[in-house]
Short mmCIF file of C-alpha atoms in Angstrom, two decimals:
data_model
loop_
_atom_site.label_atom_id
_atom_site.label_comp_id
_atom_site.label_asym_id
_atom_site.label_seq_id
_atom_site.Cartn_x
_atom_site.Cartn_y
_atom_site.Cartn_z
CA MET A 932 0.03 0.03 0.00
CA ILE A 933 1.23 3.42 -0.95
CA ILE A 934 0.49 6.09 1.60
CA ASP A 935 0.53 9.62 0.14
CA TRP A 936 0.31 12.02 3.06
CA ASN A 937 -1.10 14.66 0.71
CA THR A 938 -4.24 12.61 0.49
CA ILE A 939 -4.75 12.19 4.20
CA ASP A 940 -6.50 14.66 6.42
CA THR A 941 -7.33 12.63 9.60
CA VAL A 942 -5.30 10.04 11.44
CA LEU A 943 -7.17 7.80 13.98
CA LEU A 944 -4.97 5.88 16.38
CA ASP A 945 -5.74 3.13 18.86
CA MET A 946 -4.10 3.16 22.19
CA ASP A 947 -3.23 -0.26 23.73
CA GLY A 948 -0.90 -2.27 21.58
CA THR A 949 -0.71 0.54 18.94
CA LEU A 950 0.78 3.56 20.72
CA LEU A 951 1.39 1.79 24.01
CA ASP A 952 3.11 -1.46 24.78
CA ARG A 953 0.37 -4.07 25.38
CA HIS A 954 2.73 -5.93 27.66
CA PHE A 955 1.17 -3.90 30.53
CA ASP A 956 -2.33 -5.00 29.75
CA ASP A 957 -1.44 -8.60 29.15
CA HIS A 958 0.49 -8.87 32.33
CA PHE A 959 -2.28 -7.04 34.26
CA TRP A 960 -5.18 -9.17 33.17
CA LEU A 961 -3.49 -12.51 32.78
CA GLU A 962 -1.10 -12.51 35.78
CA HIS A 963 -1.72 -9.61 38.17
CA VAL A 964 -5.54 -9.85 38.47
CA PRO A 965 -5.54 -13.68 38.88
CA LYS A 966 -2.89 -13.40 41.51
CA ARG A 967 -4.89 -10.82 43.53
CA TRP A 968 -8.17 -12.66 43.04
CA ALA A 969 -6.57 -15.99 44.16
CA ALA A 970 -5.27 -14.31 47.34
CA ARG A 971 -8.66 -12.81 48.08
CA ASN A 972 -10.54 -16.02 47.48
CA GLY A 973 -8.17 -18.57 48.94
CA THR A 974 -7.54 -20.43 45.67
CA SER A 975 -4.53 -21.32 43.73
CA ILE A 976 -3.24 -18.94 41.02
CA ASP A 977 -3.69 -21.67 38.39
CA HIS A 978 -7.38 -22.04 39.24
CA ALA A 979 -7.87 -18.25 39.25
CA ARG A 980 -6.22 -17.98 35.80
CA THR A 981 -8.48 -20.64 34.35
CA LEU A 982 -11.69 -19.21 35.83
CA LEU A 983 -10.83 -15.55 35.09
CA HIS A 984 -9.58 -16.08 31.58
CA ALA A 985 -12.89 -17.82 30.76
CA LEU A 986 -14.82 -14.83 32.26
CA PHE A 987 -12.72 -12.35 30.27
CA LYS A 988 -13.25 -14.25 27.06
CA SER A 989 -16.93 -14.25 27.54
CA GLN A 990 -16.99 -10.47 27.30
CA GLU A 991 -14.75 -10.09 24.30
CA GLN A 992 -15.95 -7.64 21.59
CA THR A 993 -18.31 -5.97 24.12
CA LEU A 994 -17.96 -2.76 26.06
CA ASN A 995 -17.74 -4.83 29.29
CA TRP A 996 -14.31 -6.12 28.05
CA THR A 997 -12.70 -2.82 28.96
CA ASP A 998 -15.10 -1.49 31.61
CA LEU A 999 -13.11 -1.26 34.89
CA ASP A 1000 -16.23 -0.69 37.02
CA TYR A 1001 -17.89 -3.82 35.47
CA TRP A 1002 -14.83 -5.90 36.39
CA SER A 1003 -14.41 -4.33 39.80
CA GLN A 1004 -17.99 -5.47 40.57
CA ARG A 1005 -17.77 -8.83 38.84
CA LEU A 1006 -14.55 -9.87 40.53
CA GLY A 1007 -14.88 -8.03 43.90
CA LEU A 1008 -11.61 -6.24 43.32
CA ASP A 1009 -10.61 -2.59 43.01
CA ILE A 1010 -9.39 -2.87 39.46
CA PRO A 1011 -8.21 0.79 39.11
CA ARG A 1012 -6.20 0.41 42.31
CA LEU A 1013 -4.67 -2.84 41.04
CA LYS A 1014 -3.72 -1.08 37.82
CA ARG A 1015 -1.81 1.54 39.82
CA GLU A 1016 0.18 -1.25 41.51
CA VAL A 1017 1.81 -2.15 38.12
CA GLU A 1018 1.67 1.29 36.31
CA HIS A 1019 5.53 1.22 36.03
CA LEU A 1020 4.98 -1.22 33.11
CA ILE A 1021 2.97 1.33 31.12
CA ALA A 1022 5.22 2.38 28.19
CA VAL A 1023 5.05 4.16 24.86
CA HIS A 1024 6.20 2.24 21.86
CA PRO A 1025 9.51 3.48 20.18
CA PHE A 1026 8.94 6.19 17.52
CA VAL A 1027 5.42 7.00 18.60
CA VAL A 1028 6.30 10.54 19.77
CA GLU A 1029 8.28 11.19 16.52
CA PHE A 1030 5.33 10.09 14.49
CA LEU A 1031 2.90 12.24 16.43
CA LEU A 1032 5.22 15.23 15.98
CA PHE A 1033 5.40 14.51 12.21
CA LEU A 1034 1.55 14.56 12.03
CA ARG A 1035 1.36 17.83 13.97
CA GLN A 1036 4.01 19.44 11.81
CA HIS A 1037 1.89 18.45 8.67
CA ARG A 1038 -1.25 19.77 10.27
CA LYS A 1039 -3.18 16.44 10.31
CA ASN A 1040 -6.22 15.98 12.58
CA ILE A 1041 -5.06 13.43 15.17
CA TRP A 1042 -7.53 11.46 17.25
CA LEU A 1043 -6.97 8.77 19.85
CA VAL A 1044 -9.85 6.36 19.35
CA THR A 1045 -9.88 3.48 21.91
CA ASN A 1046 -12.06 0.84 23.55
CA ALA A 1047 -10.35 1.75 26.85
CA HIS A 1048 -12.44 2.84 29.84
CA SER A 1049 -12.19 6.46 31.04
CA LYS A 1050 -10.29 5.35 34.21
CA THR A 1051 -7.75 3.55 32.09
CA LEU A 1052 -7.39 6.55 29.85
CA ASP A 1053 -6.76 8.82 32.78
CA LEU A 1054 -4.00 6.66 34.23
CA LYS A 1055 -2.29 6.13 30.92
CA MET A 1056 -2.42 9.70 29.73
CA LYS A 1057 -1.06 10.83 33.10
CA THR A 1058 1.70 8.28 33.00
CA THR A 1059 2.79 8.70 29.28
CA ARG A 1060 2.03 12.42 28.80
CA ILE A 1061 1.12 11.94 25.24
CA GLY A 1062 -2.47 13.34 25.43
CA SER A 1063 -1.42 16.82 24.33
CA TYR A 1064 -0.47 15.54 20.86
CA PHE A 1065 -4.09 14.79 20.04
CA ASP A 1066 -6.85 17.07 18.71
CA GLY A 1067 -9.13 14.86 20.84
CA ILE A 1068 -9.70 11.50 22.49
CA VAL A 1069 -12.80 9.33 22.04
CA SER A 1070 -13.60 6.23 23.95
CA ALA A 1071 -15.87 3.46 22.76
CA HIS A 1072 -17.74 3.97 26.01
CA GLN A 1073 -18.72 7.39 24.87
CA VAL A 1074 -19.82 6.11 21.45
CA GLY A 1075 -21.85 3.26 22.99
CA LEU A 1076 -20.29 0.57 20.70
CA PRO A 1077 -16.93 -1.27 20.67
CA LYS A 1078 -14.74 -0.84 17.61
CA GLU A 1079 -15.34 -4.55 16.81
CA ASP A 1080 -18.89 -3.47 15.87
CA HIS A 1081 -19.14 -2.32 12.24
CA ARG A 1082 -21.49 0.41 13.34
CA PHE A 1083 -18.89 2.14 15.42
CA TRP A 1084 -17.17 4.06 12.68
CA GLU A 1085 -20.34 5.76 11.44
CA ALA A 1086 -21.33 6.51 15.08
CA LEU A 1087 -17.89 8.04 15.53
CA GLN A 1088 -18.82 10.83 13.15
CA LYS A 1089 -20.83 12.35 16.00
CA PHE A 1090 -17.56 13.00 17.81
CA VAL A 1091 -15.00 13.32 14.93
CA SER A 1092 -15.98 14.80 11.55
CA TYR A 1093 -13.91 12.83 9.08
CA ASP A 1094 -13.92 11.77 5.47
CA PRO A 1095 -13.28 7.97 5.53
CA GLY A 1096 -11.46 8.01 2.25
CA ARG A 1097 -8.98 10.59 3.44
CA THR A 1098 -8.43 8.95 6.89
CA LEU A 1099 -5.62 6.63 8.11
CA LEU A 1100 -6.38 4.20 11.00
CA GLY A 1101 -3.55 2.61 13.01
CA GLU A 1102 -4.63 -0.54 14.98
CA ASP A 1103 -3.20 -3.69 16.49
CA SER A 1104 -6.56 -5.43 16.07
CA GLU A 1105 -7.33 -7.05 12.68
CA THR A 1106 -10.98 -7.26 13.68
CA ASN A 1107 -11.14 -3.52 14.19
CA LEU A 1108 -9.40 -2.91 10.99
CA ALA A 1109 -11.92 -5.13 9.24
CA THR A 1110 -14.92 -3.20 10.66
CA ALA A 1111 -13.27 0.12 9.58
CA GLU A 1112 -12.65 -1.35 6.08
CA GLN A 1113 -16.45 -2.02 5.85
CA TYR A 1114 -17.11 1.59 6.57
CA GLY A 1115 -14.68 2.69 3.86
CA ILE A 1116 -11.72 4.07 5.77
CA GLY A 1117 -9.01 4.38 3.06
CA TYR A 1118 -5.76 3.69 4.78
CA LEU A 1119 -5.61 0.78 7.28
CA VAL A 1120 -2.38 0.00 9.07
CA TYR A 1121 -1.78 -3.08 11.32
CA ILE A 1122 0.71 -2.64 14.15
CA SER A 1123 2.47 -6.06 14.35
CA ARG A 1124 4.70 -5.17 17.37
CA PHE A 1125 1.95 -4.62 19.74
CA SER A 1126 3.92 -5.97 22.72
CA SER A 1127 7.50 -5.93 23.72
CA ALA A 1128 7.06 -9.44 25.06
CA VAL A 1129 5.62 -11.06 21.91
CA GLN A 1130 7.40 -11.76 18.56
CA PRO A 1131 5.72 -9.47 15.92
CA LYS A 1132 3.82 -11.22 13.12
CA PRO A 1133 2.60 -9.19 10.07
CA SER A 1134 -0.99 -9.37 9.03
CA LEU A 1135 -1.87 -11.28 5.91
CA ALA A 1136 -4.99 -9.10 5.39
CA PHE A 1137 -3.65 -5.55 6.05
CA ALA A 1138 -0.48 -3.54 5.40
CA SER A 1139 1.73 -3.97 8.50
CA ILE A 1140 4.39 -2.06 10.32
CA GLU A 1141 6.35 -2.76 13.38
CA TYR A 1142 7.10 0.84 14.35
CA PHE A 1143 5.49 4.16 13.34
CA SER A 1144 8.83 5.28 11.87
CA ALA A 1145 7.81 3.29 8.78
CA LEU A 1146 5.16 5.84 8.14
CA ILE A 1147 7.40 8.89 8.23
CA PRO A 1148 8.58 9.74 4.73
CA SER A 1149 12.19 10.58 4.03
CA ALA A 1150 13.11 14.33 3.77
CA GLY A 1151 11.42 15.93 0.76
CA GLU A 1152 9.13 13.02 0.17
CA THR A 1153 5.37 12.67 0.82
CA THR A 1154 4.84 8.94 0.32
CA VAL A 1155 5.82 5.69 1.97
CA THR A 1156 5.13 2.13 0.89
CA ILE A 1157 4.16 -0.69 3.27
CA SER A 1158 3.15 -4.27 2.60
CA LYS A 1159 1.17 -7.14 4.05
CA GLY A 1160 2.78 -10.14 5.67
#
């Protein structure tokens, strides 16, 4: 796929796995929460992992998946407090800031569009200090639909006025890229290095990059070329 920045007005960017290292989230939900739940309920960590992983999976592709209040009530744990216990793991991927600076320099409309809950957003924006680079931040909880729902991208127009054909979306979810493709978003980029703890694997369906530096043209150029896996 050839990306000509002269034909792009708006850039929509996911947060977890795309801009931020998903190692924090994977560790939190797959290790830290089961450990705390096991201690609270007097069970083994292995039992807690098995039980909680099934619970988490049952809420995939719904707003509950990222709703911290829902999980606090469901698990009997203070999930926001537990997140703060491991907030030192929150990290921005390499070259993200450079890419955001490039977008601002070229006067693109930059929006953070995420499934994350507002309490997660508050913690991560405070920790990473990248919020000021965006023209705005929209959570799926505001929209009322997760990005996995094909109706999300049209509903997003109530918050962000954008021309789908002149928009680039960066995501670490092939499902979300597929729903965006249905709506007609013109430039779809898969982030294969979503976690520092996982070996990157390019998408076979979408143009893929490991780092956002791949989207910054050389001096004097306006285009870059990226490929599928």
